[in-house]
Every structure is written in structure tokens, then in C-alpha cells.
Short mmCIF file of C-alpha atoms and ligand atoms in Angstrom, two decimals:
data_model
loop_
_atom_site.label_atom_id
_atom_site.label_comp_id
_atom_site.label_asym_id
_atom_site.label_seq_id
_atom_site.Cartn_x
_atom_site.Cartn_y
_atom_site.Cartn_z
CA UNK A 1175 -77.49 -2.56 97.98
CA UNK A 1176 -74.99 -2.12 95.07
CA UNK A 1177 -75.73 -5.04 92.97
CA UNK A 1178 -77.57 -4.14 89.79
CA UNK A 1179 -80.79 -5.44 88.98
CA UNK A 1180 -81.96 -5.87 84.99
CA UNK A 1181 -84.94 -4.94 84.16
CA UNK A 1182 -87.05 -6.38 81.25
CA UNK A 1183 -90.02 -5.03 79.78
CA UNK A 1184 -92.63 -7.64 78.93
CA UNK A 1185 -95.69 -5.05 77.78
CA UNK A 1186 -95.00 -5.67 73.93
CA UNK A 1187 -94.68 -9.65 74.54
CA UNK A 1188 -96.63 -11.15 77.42
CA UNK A 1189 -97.94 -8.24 78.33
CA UNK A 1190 -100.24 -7.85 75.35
CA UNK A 1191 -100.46 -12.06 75.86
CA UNK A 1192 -101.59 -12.18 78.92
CA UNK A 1193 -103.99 -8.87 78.79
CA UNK A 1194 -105.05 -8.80 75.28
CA UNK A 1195 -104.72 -12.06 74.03
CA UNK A 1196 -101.86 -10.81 72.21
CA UNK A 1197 -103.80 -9.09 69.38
CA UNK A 1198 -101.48 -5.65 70.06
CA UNK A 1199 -101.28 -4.49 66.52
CA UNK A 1200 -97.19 -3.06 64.94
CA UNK A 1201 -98.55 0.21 64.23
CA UNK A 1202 -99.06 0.80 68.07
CA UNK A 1203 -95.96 -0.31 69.22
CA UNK A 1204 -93.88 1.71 66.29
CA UNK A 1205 -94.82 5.46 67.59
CA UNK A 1206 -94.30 4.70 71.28
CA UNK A 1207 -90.80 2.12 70.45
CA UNK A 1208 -87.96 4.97 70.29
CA UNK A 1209 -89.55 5.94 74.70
CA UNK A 1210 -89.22 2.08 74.90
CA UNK A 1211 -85.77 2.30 73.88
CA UNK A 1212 -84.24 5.17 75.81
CA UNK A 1213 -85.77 3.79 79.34
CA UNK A 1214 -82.47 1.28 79.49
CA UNK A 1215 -84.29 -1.70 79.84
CA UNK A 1216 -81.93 -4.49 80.40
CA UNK A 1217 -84.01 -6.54 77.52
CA UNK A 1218 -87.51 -5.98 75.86
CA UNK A 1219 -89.39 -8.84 75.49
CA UNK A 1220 -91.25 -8.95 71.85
CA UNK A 1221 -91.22 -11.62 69.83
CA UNK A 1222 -92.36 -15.21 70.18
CA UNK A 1223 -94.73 -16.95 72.51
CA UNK A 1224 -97.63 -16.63 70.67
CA UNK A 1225 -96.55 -13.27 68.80
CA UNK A 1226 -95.87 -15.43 65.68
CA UNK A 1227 -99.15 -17.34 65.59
CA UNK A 1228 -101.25 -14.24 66.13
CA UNK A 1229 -99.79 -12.12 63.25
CA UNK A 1230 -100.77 -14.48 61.10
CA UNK A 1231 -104.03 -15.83 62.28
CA UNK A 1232 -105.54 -12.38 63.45
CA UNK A 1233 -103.35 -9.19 62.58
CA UNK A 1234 -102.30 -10.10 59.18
CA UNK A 1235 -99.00 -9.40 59.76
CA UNK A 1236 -96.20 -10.88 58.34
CA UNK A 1237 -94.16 -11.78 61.83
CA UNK A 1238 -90.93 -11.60 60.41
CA UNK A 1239 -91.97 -7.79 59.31
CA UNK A 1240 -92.79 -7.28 62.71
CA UNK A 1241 -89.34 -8.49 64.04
CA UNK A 1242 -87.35 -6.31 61.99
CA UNK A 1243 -89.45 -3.06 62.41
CA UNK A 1244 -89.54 -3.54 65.61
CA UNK A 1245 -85.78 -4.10 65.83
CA UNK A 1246 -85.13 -0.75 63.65
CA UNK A 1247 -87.26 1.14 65.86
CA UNK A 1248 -85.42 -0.23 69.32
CA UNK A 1249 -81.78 -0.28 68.00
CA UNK A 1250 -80.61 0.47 71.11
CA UNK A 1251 -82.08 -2.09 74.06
CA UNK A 1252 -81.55 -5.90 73.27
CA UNK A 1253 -84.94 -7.75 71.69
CA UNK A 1254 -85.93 -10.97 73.55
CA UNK A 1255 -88.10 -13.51 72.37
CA UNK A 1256 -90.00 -17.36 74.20
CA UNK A 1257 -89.59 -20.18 72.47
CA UNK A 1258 -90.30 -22.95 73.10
CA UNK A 1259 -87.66 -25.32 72.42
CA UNK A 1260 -87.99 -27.57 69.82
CA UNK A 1261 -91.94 -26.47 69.28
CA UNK A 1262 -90.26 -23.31 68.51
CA UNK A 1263 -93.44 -20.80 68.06
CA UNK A 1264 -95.83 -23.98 67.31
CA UNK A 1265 -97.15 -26.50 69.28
CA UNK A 1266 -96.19 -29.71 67.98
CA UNK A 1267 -92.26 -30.68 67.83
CA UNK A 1268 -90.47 -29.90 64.84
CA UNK A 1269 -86.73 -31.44 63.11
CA UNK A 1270 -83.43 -29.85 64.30
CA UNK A 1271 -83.31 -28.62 60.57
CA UNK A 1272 -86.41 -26.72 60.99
CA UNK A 1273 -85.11 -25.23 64.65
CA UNK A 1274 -81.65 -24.28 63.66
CA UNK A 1275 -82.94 -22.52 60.59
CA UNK A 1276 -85.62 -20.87 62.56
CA UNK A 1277 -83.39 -19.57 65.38
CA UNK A 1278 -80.95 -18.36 62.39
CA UNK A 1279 -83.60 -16.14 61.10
CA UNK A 1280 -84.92 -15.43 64.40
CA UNK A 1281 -81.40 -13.96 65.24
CA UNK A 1282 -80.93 -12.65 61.45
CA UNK A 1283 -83.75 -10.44 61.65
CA UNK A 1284 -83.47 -8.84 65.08
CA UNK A 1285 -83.39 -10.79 68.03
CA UNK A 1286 -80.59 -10.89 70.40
CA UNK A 1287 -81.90 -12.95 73.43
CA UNK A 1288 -83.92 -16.18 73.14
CA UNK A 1289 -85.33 -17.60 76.50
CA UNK A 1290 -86.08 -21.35 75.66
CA UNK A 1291 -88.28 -23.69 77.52
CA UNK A 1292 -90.22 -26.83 77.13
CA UNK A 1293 -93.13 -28.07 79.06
CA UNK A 1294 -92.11 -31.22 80.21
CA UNK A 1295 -89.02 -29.51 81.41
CA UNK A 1296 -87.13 -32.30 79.69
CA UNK A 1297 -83.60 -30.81 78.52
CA UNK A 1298 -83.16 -33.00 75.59
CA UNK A 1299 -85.51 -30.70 74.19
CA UNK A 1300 -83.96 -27.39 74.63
CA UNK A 1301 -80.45 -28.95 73.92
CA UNK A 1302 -80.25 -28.23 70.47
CA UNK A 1303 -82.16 -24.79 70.35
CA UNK A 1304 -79.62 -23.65 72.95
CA UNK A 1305 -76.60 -24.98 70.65
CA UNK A 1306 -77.98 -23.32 67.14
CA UNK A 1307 -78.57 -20.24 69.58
CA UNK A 1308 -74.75 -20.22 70.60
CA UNK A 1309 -73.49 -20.56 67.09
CA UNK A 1310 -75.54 -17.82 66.02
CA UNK A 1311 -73.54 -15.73 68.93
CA UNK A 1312 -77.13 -14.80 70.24
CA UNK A 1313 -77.58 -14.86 74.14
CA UNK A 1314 -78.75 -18.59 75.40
CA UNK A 1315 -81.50 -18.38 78.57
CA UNK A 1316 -82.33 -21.96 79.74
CA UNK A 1317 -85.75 -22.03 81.40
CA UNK A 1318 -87.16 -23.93 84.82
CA UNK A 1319 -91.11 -23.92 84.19
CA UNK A 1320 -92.01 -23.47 87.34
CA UNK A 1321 -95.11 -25.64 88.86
CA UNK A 1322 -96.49 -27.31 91.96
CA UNK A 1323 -96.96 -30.66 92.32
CA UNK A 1324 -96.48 -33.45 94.58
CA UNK A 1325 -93.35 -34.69 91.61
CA UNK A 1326 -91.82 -31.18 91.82
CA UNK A 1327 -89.46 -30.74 94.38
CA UNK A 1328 -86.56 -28.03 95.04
CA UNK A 1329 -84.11 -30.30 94.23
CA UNK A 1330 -85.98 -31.00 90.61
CA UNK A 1331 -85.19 -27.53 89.92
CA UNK A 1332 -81.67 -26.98 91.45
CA UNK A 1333 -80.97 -30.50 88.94
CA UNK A 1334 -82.39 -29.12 86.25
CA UNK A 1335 -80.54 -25.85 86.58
CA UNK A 1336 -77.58 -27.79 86.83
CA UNK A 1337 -77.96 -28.94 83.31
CA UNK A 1338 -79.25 -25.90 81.96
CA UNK A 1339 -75.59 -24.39 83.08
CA UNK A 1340 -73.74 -27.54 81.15
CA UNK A 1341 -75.33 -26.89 78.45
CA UNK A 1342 -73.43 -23.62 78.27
CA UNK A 1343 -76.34 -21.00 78.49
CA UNK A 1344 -75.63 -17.67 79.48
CA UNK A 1345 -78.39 -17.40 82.17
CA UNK A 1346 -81.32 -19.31 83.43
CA UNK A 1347 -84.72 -18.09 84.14
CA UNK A 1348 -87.38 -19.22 86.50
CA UNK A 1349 -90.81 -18.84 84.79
CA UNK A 1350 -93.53 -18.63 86.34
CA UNK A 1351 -96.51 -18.63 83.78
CA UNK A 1352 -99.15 -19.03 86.21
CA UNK A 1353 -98.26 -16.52 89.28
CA UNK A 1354 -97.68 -19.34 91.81
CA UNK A 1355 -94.21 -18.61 93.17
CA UNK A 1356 -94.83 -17.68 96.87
CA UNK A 1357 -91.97 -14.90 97.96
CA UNK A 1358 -90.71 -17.74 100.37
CA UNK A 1359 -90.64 -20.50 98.15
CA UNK A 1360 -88.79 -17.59 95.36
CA UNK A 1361 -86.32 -16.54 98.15
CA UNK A 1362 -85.04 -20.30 99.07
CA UNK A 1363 -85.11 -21.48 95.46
CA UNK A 1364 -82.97 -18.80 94.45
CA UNK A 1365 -80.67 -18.46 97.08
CA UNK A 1366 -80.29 -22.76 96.73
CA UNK A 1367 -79.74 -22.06 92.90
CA UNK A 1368 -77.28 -19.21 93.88
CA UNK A 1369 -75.31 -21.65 95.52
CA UNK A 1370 -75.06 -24.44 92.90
CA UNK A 1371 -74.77 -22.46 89.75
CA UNK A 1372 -73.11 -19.08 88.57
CA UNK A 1373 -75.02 -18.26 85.64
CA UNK A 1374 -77.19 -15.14 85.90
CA UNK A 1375 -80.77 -16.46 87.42
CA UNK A 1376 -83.95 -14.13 86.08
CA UNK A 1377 -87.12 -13.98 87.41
CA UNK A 1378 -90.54 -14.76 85.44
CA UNK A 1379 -93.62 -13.98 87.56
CA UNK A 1380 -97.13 -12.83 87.24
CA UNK A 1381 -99.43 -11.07 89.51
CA UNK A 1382 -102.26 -13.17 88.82
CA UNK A 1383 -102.41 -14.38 92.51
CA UNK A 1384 -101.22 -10.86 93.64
CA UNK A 1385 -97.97 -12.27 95.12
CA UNK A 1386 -95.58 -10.99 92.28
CA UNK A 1387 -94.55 -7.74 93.93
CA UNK A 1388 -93.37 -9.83 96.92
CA UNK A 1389 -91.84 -12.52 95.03
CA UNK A 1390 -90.04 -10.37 93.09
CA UNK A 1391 -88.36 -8.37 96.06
CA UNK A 1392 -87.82 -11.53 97.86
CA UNK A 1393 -86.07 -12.98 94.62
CA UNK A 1394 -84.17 -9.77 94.72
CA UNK A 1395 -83.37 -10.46 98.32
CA UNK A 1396 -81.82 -13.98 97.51
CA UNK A 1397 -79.82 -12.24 95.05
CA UNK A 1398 -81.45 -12.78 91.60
CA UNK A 1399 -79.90 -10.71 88.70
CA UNK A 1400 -82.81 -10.11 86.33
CA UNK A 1401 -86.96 -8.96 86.72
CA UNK A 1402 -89.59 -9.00 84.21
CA UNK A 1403 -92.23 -5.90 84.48
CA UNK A 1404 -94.55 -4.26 82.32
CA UNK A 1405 -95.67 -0.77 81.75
CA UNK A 1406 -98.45 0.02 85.14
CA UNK A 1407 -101.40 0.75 82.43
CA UNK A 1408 -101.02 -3.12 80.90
CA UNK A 1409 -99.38 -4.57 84.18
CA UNK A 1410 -101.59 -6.68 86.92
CA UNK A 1411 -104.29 -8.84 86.73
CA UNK A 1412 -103.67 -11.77 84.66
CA UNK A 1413 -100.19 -9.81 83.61
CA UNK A 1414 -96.91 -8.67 85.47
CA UNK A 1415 -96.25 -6.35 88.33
CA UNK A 1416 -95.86 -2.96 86.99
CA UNK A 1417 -92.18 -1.46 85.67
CA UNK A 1418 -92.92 1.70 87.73
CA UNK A 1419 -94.10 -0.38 91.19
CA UNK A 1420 -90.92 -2.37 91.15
CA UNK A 1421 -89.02 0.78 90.23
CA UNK A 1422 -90.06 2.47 93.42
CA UNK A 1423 -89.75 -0.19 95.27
CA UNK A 1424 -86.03 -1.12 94.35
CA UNK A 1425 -84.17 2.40 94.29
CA UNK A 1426 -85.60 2.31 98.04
CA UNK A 1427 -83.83 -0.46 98.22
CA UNK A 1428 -80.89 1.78 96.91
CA UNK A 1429 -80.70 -0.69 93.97
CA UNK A 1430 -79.24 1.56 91.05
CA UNK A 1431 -80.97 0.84 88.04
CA UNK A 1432 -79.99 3.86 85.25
CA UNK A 1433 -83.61 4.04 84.33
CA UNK A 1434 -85.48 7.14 82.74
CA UNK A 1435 -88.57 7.61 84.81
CA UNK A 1436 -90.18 10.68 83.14
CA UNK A 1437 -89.53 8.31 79.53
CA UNK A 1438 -91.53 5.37 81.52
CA UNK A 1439 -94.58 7.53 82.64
CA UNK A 1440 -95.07 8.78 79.05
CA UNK A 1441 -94.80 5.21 77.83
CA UNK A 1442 -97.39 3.84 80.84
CA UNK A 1443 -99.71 7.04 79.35
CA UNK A 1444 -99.10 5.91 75.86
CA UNK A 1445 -100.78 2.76 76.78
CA UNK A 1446 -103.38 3.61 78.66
CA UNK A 1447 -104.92 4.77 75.50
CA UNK A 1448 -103.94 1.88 73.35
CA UNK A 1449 -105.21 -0.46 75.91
CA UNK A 1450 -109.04 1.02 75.51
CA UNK A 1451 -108.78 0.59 71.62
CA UNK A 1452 -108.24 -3.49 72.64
CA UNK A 1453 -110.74 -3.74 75.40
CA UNK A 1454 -112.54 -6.38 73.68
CA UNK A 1455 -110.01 -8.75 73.89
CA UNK A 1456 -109.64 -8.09 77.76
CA UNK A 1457 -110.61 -11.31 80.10
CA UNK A 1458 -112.97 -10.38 82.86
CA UNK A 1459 -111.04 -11.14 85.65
CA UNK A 1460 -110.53 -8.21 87.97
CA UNK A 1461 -108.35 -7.89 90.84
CA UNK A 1462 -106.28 -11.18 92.24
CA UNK A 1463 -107.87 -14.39 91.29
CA UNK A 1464 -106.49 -17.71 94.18
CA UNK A 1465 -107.68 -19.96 92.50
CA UNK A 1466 -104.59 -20.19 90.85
CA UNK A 1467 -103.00 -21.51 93.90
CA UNK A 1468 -105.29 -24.51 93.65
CA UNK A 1469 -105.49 -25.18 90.01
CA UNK A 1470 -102.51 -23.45 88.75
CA UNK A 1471 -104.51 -22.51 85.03
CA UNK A 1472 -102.48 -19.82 83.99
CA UNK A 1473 -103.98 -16.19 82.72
CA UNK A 1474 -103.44 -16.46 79.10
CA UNK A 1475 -104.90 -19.97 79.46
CA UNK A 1476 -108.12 -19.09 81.56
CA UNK A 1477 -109.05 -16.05 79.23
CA UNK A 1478 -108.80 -18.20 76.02
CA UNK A 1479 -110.85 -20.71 78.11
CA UNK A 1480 -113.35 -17.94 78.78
CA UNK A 1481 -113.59 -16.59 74.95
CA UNK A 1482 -114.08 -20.12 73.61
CA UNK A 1483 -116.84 -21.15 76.42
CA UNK A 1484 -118.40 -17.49 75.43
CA UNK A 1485 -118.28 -18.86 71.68
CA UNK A 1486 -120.06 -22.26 72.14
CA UNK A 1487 -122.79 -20.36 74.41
CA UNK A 1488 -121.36 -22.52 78.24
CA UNK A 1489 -120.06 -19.53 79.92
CA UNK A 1490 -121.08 -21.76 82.71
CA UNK A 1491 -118.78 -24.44 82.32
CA UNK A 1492 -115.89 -22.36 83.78
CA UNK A 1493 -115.61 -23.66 86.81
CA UNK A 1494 -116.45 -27.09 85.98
CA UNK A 1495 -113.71 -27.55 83.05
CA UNK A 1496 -111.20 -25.49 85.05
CA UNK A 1497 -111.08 -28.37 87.96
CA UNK A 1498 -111.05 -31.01 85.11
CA UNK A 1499 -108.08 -29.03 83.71
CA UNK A 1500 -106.53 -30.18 87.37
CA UNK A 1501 -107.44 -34.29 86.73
CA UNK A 1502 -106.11 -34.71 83.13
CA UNK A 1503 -102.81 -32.75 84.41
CA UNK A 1504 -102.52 -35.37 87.11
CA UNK A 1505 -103.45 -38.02 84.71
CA UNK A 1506 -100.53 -36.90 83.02
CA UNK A 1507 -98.31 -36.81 85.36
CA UNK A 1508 -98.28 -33.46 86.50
CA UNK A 1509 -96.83 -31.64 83.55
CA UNK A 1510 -97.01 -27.68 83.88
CA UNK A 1511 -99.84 -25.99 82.29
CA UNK A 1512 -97.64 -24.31 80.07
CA UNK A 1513 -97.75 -23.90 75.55
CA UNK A 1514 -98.53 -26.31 73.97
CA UNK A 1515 -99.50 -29.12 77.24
CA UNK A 1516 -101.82 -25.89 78.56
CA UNK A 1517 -103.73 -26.08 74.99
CA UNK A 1518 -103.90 -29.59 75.02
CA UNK A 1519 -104.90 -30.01 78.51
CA UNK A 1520 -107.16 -27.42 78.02
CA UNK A 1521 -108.83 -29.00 74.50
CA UNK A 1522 -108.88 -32.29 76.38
CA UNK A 1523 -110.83 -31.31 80.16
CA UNK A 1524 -113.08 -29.20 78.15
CA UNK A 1525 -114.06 -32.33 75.73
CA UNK A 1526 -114.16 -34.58 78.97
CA UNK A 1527 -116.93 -32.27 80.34
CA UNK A 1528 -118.91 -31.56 76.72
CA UNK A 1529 -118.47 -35.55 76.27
CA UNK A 1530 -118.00 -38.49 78.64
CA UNK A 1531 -114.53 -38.07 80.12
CA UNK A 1532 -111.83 -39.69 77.65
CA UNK A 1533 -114.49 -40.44 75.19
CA UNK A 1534 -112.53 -38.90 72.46
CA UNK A 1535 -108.47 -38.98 72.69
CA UNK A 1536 -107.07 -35.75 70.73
CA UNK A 1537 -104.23 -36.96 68.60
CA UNK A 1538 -102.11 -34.59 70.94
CA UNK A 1539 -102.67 -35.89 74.29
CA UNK A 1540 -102.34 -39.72 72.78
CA UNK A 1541 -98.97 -38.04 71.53
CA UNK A 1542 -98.68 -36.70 75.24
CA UNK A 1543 -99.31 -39.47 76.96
CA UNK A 1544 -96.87 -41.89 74.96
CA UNK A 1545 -93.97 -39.64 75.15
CA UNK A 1546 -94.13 -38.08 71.75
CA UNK A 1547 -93.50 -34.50 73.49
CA UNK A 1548 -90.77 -35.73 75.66
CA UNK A 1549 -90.42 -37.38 79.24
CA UNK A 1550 -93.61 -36.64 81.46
CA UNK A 1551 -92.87 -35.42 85.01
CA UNK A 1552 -94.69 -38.00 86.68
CA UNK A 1553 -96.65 -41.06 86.18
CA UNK A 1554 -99.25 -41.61 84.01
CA UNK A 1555 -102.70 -42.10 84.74
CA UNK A 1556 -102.70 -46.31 83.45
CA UNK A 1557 -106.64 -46.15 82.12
CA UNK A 1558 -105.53 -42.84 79.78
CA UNK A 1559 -102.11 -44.76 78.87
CA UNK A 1560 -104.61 -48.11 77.80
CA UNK A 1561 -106.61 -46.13 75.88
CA UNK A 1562 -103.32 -44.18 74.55
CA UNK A 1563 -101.34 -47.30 73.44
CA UNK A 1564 -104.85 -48.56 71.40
CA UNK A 1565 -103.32 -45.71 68.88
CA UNK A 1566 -99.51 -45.87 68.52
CA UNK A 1567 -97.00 -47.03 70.50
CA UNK A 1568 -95.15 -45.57 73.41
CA UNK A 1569 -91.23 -43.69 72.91
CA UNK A 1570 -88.94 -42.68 75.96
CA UNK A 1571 -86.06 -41.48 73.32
CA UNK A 1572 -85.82 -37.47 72.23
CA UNK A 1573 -89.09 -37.26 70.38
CA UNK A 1574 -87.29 -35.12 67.64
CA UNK A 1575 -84.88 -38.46 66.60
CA UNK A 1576 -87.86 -39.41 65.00
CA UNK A 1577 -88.07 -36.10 62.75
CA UNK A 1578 -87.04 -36.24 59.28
CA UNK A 1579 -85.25 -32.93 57.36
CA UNK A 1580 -88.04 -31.98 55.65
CA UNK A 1581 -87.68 -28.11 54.87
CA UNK A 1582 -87.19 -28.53 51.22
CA UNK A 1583 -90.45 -30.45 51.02
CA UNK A 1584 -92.25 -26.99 52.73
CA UNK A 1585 -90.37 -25.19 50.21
CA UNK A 1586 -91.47 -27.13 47.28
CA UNK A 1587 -95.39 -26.92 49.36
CA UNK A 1588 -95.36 -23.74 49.49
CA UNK A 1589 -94.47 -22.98 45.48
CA UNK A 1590 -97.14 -25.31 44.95
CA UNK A 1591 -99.46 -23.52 47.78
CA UNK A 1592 -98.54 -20.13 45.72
CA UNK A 1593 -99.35 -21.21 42.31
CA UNK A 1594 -102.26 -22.88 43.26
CA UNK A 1595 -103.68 -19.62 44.74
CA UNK A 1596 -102.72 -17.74 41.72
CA UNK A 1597 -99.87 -15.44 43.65
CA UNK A 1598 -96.80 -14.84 43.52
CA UNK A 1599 -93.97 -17.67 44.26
CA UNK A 1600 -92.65 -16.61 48.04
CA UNK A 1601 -91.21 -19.58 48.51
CA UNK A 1602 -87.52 -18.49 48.05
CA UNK A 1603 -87.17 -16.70 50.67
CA UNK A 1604 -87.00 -19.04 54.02
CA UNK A 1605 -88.63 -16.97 56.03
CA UNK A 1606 -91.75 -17.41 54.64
CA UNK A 1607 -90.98 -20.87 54.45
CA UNK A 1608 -90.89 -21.02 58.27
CA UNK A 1609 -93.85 -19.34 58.16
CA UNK A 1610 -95.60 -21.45 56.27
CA UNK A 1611 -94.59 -24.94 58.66
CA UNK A 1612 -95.90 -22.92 61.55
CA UNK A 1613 -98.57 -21.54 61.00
CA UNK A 1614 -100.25 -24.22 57.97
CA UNK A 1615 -103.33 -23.21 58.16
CA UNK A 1616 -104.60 -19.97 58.22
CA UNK A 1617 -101.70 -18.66 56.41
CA UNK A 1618 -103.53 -17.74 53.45
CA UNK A 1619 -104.11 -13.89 54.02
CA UNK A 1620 -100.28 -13.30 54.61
CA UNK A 1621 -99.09 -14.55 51.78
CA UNK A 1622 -101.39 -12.69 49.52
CA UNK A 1623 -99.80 -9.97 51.02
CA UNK A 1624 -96.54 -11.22 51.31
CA UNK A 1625 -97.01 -12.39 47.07
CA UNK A 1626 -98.17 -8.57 45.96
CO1 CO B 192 -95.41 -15.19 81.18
#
């Protein structure tokens, strides 16, 4: 096989998502970054998702720090970062002021691929992300959010790769947040999107059903041009299949990938270590979990479940809220459990089971429901929608028409924010501005920091 596969390393990203709950501190990614970067990864992943949120919330770290040190210390591989279209980092929608000045610094301060999705799958709202991306000369991936249901069909995804080429990007990626992509279904979905589009096509997949290996060399069979791995000692489980494993398995292949493999087993050591230090933060599921394949929660989702079920003292509720997660996605249509419909979905079963079911509406599922975060998949459930519409009223145009520019305001919030707290006025510099939209609360710690 000559073709040449890309390889992307996820460990410092999703990796540390998906196994640690993404509380993987800078100053133990900086001494092992310079191994990173001679491997010849075809991208790291290490920035967004919920990278952004964390530094802020948990790590007291300013995120934009962490993007350019990480960027310094990698100057040779390409930095990739999720967003998530126009939620960018957040999970609400934001203006097309806030997104193009977001993916300006994004791309200012280090990062040189940006894979874009939204949850609903609805293009209008990766549209203008991808455009701002573009005329930032930064490298566009359009996303397919991959799901079962009985409203997803091959043909929604070889449509919705169509657009995702017309909209110009420079590759598409099939992600597959919640391990469910059988190596069948991978192999005739890519070799049908091989056939309709000529973008690059890269794989997304985790192991959490412990198909990933298989779907990967199957994708690689159909002719995909791109994998996402992570280091063996954070790789599995609710993670990715392993950088080594797929390694192995593709120079027998006789795939020629130009990788270092004496840099990669000092990195997979590296972390071995660095993993203990952040066993705390580790889910408890061990080995392959199928229930995946029924109720499609995915990993980062389930262990966040687990740690906030652990916190109100119902540890065993898991089960219970995690089929309820199933009937509010089908009352709504059958969106994918992906940021920020996972959270909400999530919120919402696990208040349907603590209360009496649709008791209380969260003001983001009534936003859900009535179109506010785009077009859903399906249908929706018409006793949610009655009780929906008793709030606001229902939209079907691009929710973010409805945004108004409103960065200056933040600016002028945040001087305010800053003198009120007796610090230092950080509000010049628009990074922190983002910063500040994002994250709104919680935000208090970094800019004492950011102010001294
Ligand atoms: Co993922």
C-alpha cells in the first residue's frame, strides 16, 4: 500500500478529555512537547473542546497562555483544535463578531488546523467559522457527527459532506464521539464519501466499544487519508486506540508513515507517569463498555455523569438516567449526544429522574427544542414542544441572525468587572475579552492572575 496515512495525536486534547476529564495541567505537557514534536505527527490535537473551559474553571490557566506555549514548544508539527462552530469553546451560540474574532486569535496565537462541528449537524452553523477560518489562511476541517438513529441514514452523511466540500474546506472528518462506528458501516461510508467528494476524509473514533482498531483499518481500507490516536499509556477505554497499536498495525500494511518509534515509546513512558499523578479524575470504567451501542452516551459524557451522581450521593442512578439520556434524545429528535446537546441532554434526563419527568424545562433544552441551536435532526417529541412554546416562541432561521455585535459591551464588562475587583484593567487586550464571554463565570481567579 503506498498511499500515506496522517497520523494525529489526540493525548494532549481528547485524550486527557476523555481519560482525565481534561484536567492535564501545561507544565506536564511542556517537558515531554519537543518528543511530541519530532514523532511527525501529521497534526497534534490541543486546544479546544473543553481545553478552554477547564483552564479556567479548574487549572487556573490562562488558555490563551496555554496555546502559545504550547505552540513554542511544538514549532514544528501543525496544532489542531474542536470547535464547535458557532458555540465556539462554549455552549450556547455566540454573534459572527464574537466567532470571527475568536478564530483570529485562535489562529494568531498558534493554531493552524481548526476541525469545526455542530451538534445538530446543521451547516448554517459551521458556515461562517469555516469562512473567518479561510481568511485567516488556517486549514478548514468540516465535521459529520456521527450517530445512529432511525433519521440518520448514509445518504444524510454523503449530503452533508457534500456541503461541507462547497463550503470550500480543506478536508472533512467523520467524528465519532461516542465509539459507535462499526468497521463495516466505516468501510462503506467512506468508500461512498470517496466517491462523491475529493476533499481529504479523516477519521474520529474511540475505543469505547472496543471496535476502534477495526474501524480504523477498515477506514484505512476504504481509503481514508487521516487517523486520530493517542499515546498507548492514555489510549483505550473511554479514549482512542493507541498511536503505537495502529502503528504496528499499518507499516504491516506497508503503509509508510515517517514516524519515530523509539521518540513515541519515550513519550507513551512519559505518560504513564503523568497519568498516576491524575488518577483521581479517571472514570471507573474498565475494559470495553456495549452499552454504548444501545445508548450511544459518549465517554467524556458518562464519566462527568458518574462524578456528578458521586457528588449528590446517587451513584445508583447510573443506569437509570443513562436510559433516560436515550428518551429526551428521541424527544428531540435524535440529535447526537455531542457538546453542548450531550450537557443539556444530560442536565435534562438526570432532572427527569431526580424530579417528575419534564417537571422543570432548563432554559437550554426550551432553547433546544424551539430551534434556538439550529435545525433538529428529527421530529420533536409534541408534549416537550407544548410545554417548550409556553416559554418563547419557535425559529427555523440560523439561530445566530438573531445575535447582536456585542464585543464592545464585554469589553466595557470586563473594565468594569476589573475595577470592581480592585485589579488591574485587562480589558484591552481581546483575548481576555474572549475569555471573559466564555467562560462568565468562574473567571475570577484568571484574571487576578492575568491583572498582576
Ligand atoms: Co473525541
Amino acid at each position: 500500500m503506498n498511499k500515506k496515512i496522517g497520523i494525529t495525536e489526540v493525548v494532549l486534547r481528547d485524550g486527557n478529555q476523555s481519560l482525565l476529564s481534561t484536567r492535564l495541567k501545561l507544565e506536564d505537557i511542556i517537558p515531554i512537547a519537543s518528543s511530541l514534536d519530532d514523532v511527525g505527527y501529521s497534526s497534534i490535537e490541543s486546544w479546544g473542546g473543553a481545553i478552554f473551559d477547564s483552564c479556567v474553571r479548574y487549572l487556573n490557566e490562562d488558555p490563551w497562555e496555554r496555546l502559545r506555549a504550547i505552540k513554542a514548544a511544538m514549532p514544528k508539527t501543525k496544532q489542531q483544535m474542536l470547535l464547535r462552530g458557532q458555540n465556539l469553546v462554549g455552549y450556547k451560540h455566540y454573534s459572527d463578531e464574537i466567532v470571527a474574532k475568536f478564530i483570529e486569535k485562535s489562529a494568531h496565537n498558534g493554531v493552524d488546523i481548526f476541525r469545526i462541528f455542530d451538534a445538530l449537524n446543521d451547516i448554517r452553523n459551521i458556515k461562517h467559522s469555516v469562512e473567518i477560518v479561510k481568511k485567516n489562511n488556517r486549514h478548514a476541517q468540516g465535521t459529520i457527527a456521527y450517530t445512529i438513529s432511525p433519521v440518520h441514514t448514509i445518504d444524510t452523511w454523503i449530503d452533508l459532506a457534500k456541503q461541507i466540500e462547497d463550503l470550500d474546506c480543506d478536508s472533512l472528518c467523520i467524528k465519532d464521539m461516542s465509539g459507535i462506528l462499526s468497521p463495516e458501516y466505516a468501510f462503506n461510508l467512506i468508500s461512498k464519501l470517496k466517491d462523491n467528494i475529493s476533499i481529504p476524509i479523516h477519521l474520529h473514533t474511540h475505543a469505547t466499544t472496543g471496535m476502534s482498531n477495526l474501524a480504523n483499518m477498515r477506514a484505512v481500507d476504504a481509503g481514508v487519508d487521516n487517523i486520530d490516536t493517542s499515546i498507548s499509556s492514555m489510549s483505550m477505554g473511554y479514549g482512542h486506540s493507541a498511536t503505537e497499536t495502529m502503528i504496528y498495525l499499518l507499516n504491516e500494511k506497508g503503509v509508510d508513515l515517517d514516524i519515530n518509534l523509539a521518540d513515541i515509546l519515550k513519550i507513551s513512558e512519559y505518560f504513564k507517569k503523568v497519568r498516576e499523578k491524575y488518577s483521581e479524575f479517571e472514570g471507573s470504567m474498565k475494559g470495553v463498555d456495549l452499552q454504548m451501542l444501545i445508548n450511544q452516551v459518549p465517554g467524556g459524557m458518562l464519566s462527568n455523569l458518574e462524578t456528578q451522581l458521586k457528588q449528590l450521593g446517587k451513584e445508583e442512578l447510573l443506569e437509570e438516567v443513562v436510559s433516560e439520556i436515550y428518551e429526551v434524545r428521541k424527544d428531540l429528535g435524535f440529535v447526537p449526544l455531542v457538546t453542548p446537546a450531550s450537557q443539556i441532554i444530560g442536565a435534562q434526563a438526570l432532572s427527569n429522574i431526580l424530579n417528575k419527568k419534564y417537571d422543570t424545562l432548563s432554559v437550554e433544552i426550551i432553547d433546544l427544542v424551539l430551534g434556538y441551536y439550529g435545525k433538529l435532526p428529527g421530529e420533536a417529541d409534541p408534549i416537550l414542544l407544548e410545554k417548550a412554546l409556553k416559554n418563547k416562541k419557535r425559529i427555523t432561521d440560523r439561530p445566530a441572525d438573531f445575535l447582536k455585535e456585542e464585543f464592545k459591551t464585554f469589553q466595557i464588562n470586563l473594565k468594569e468587572y476589573c475595577n470592581k475587583m480592585k485589579i488591574n484593567d485587562v480589558s484591552q487586550i481581546d483575548e481576555n475579552v474572549l475569555t471573559f464571554i466564555l467562560i462568565p463565570y468562574g473567571s475570577e481567579q484568571i484574571f487576578k492572575k492575568l491583572a498582576s
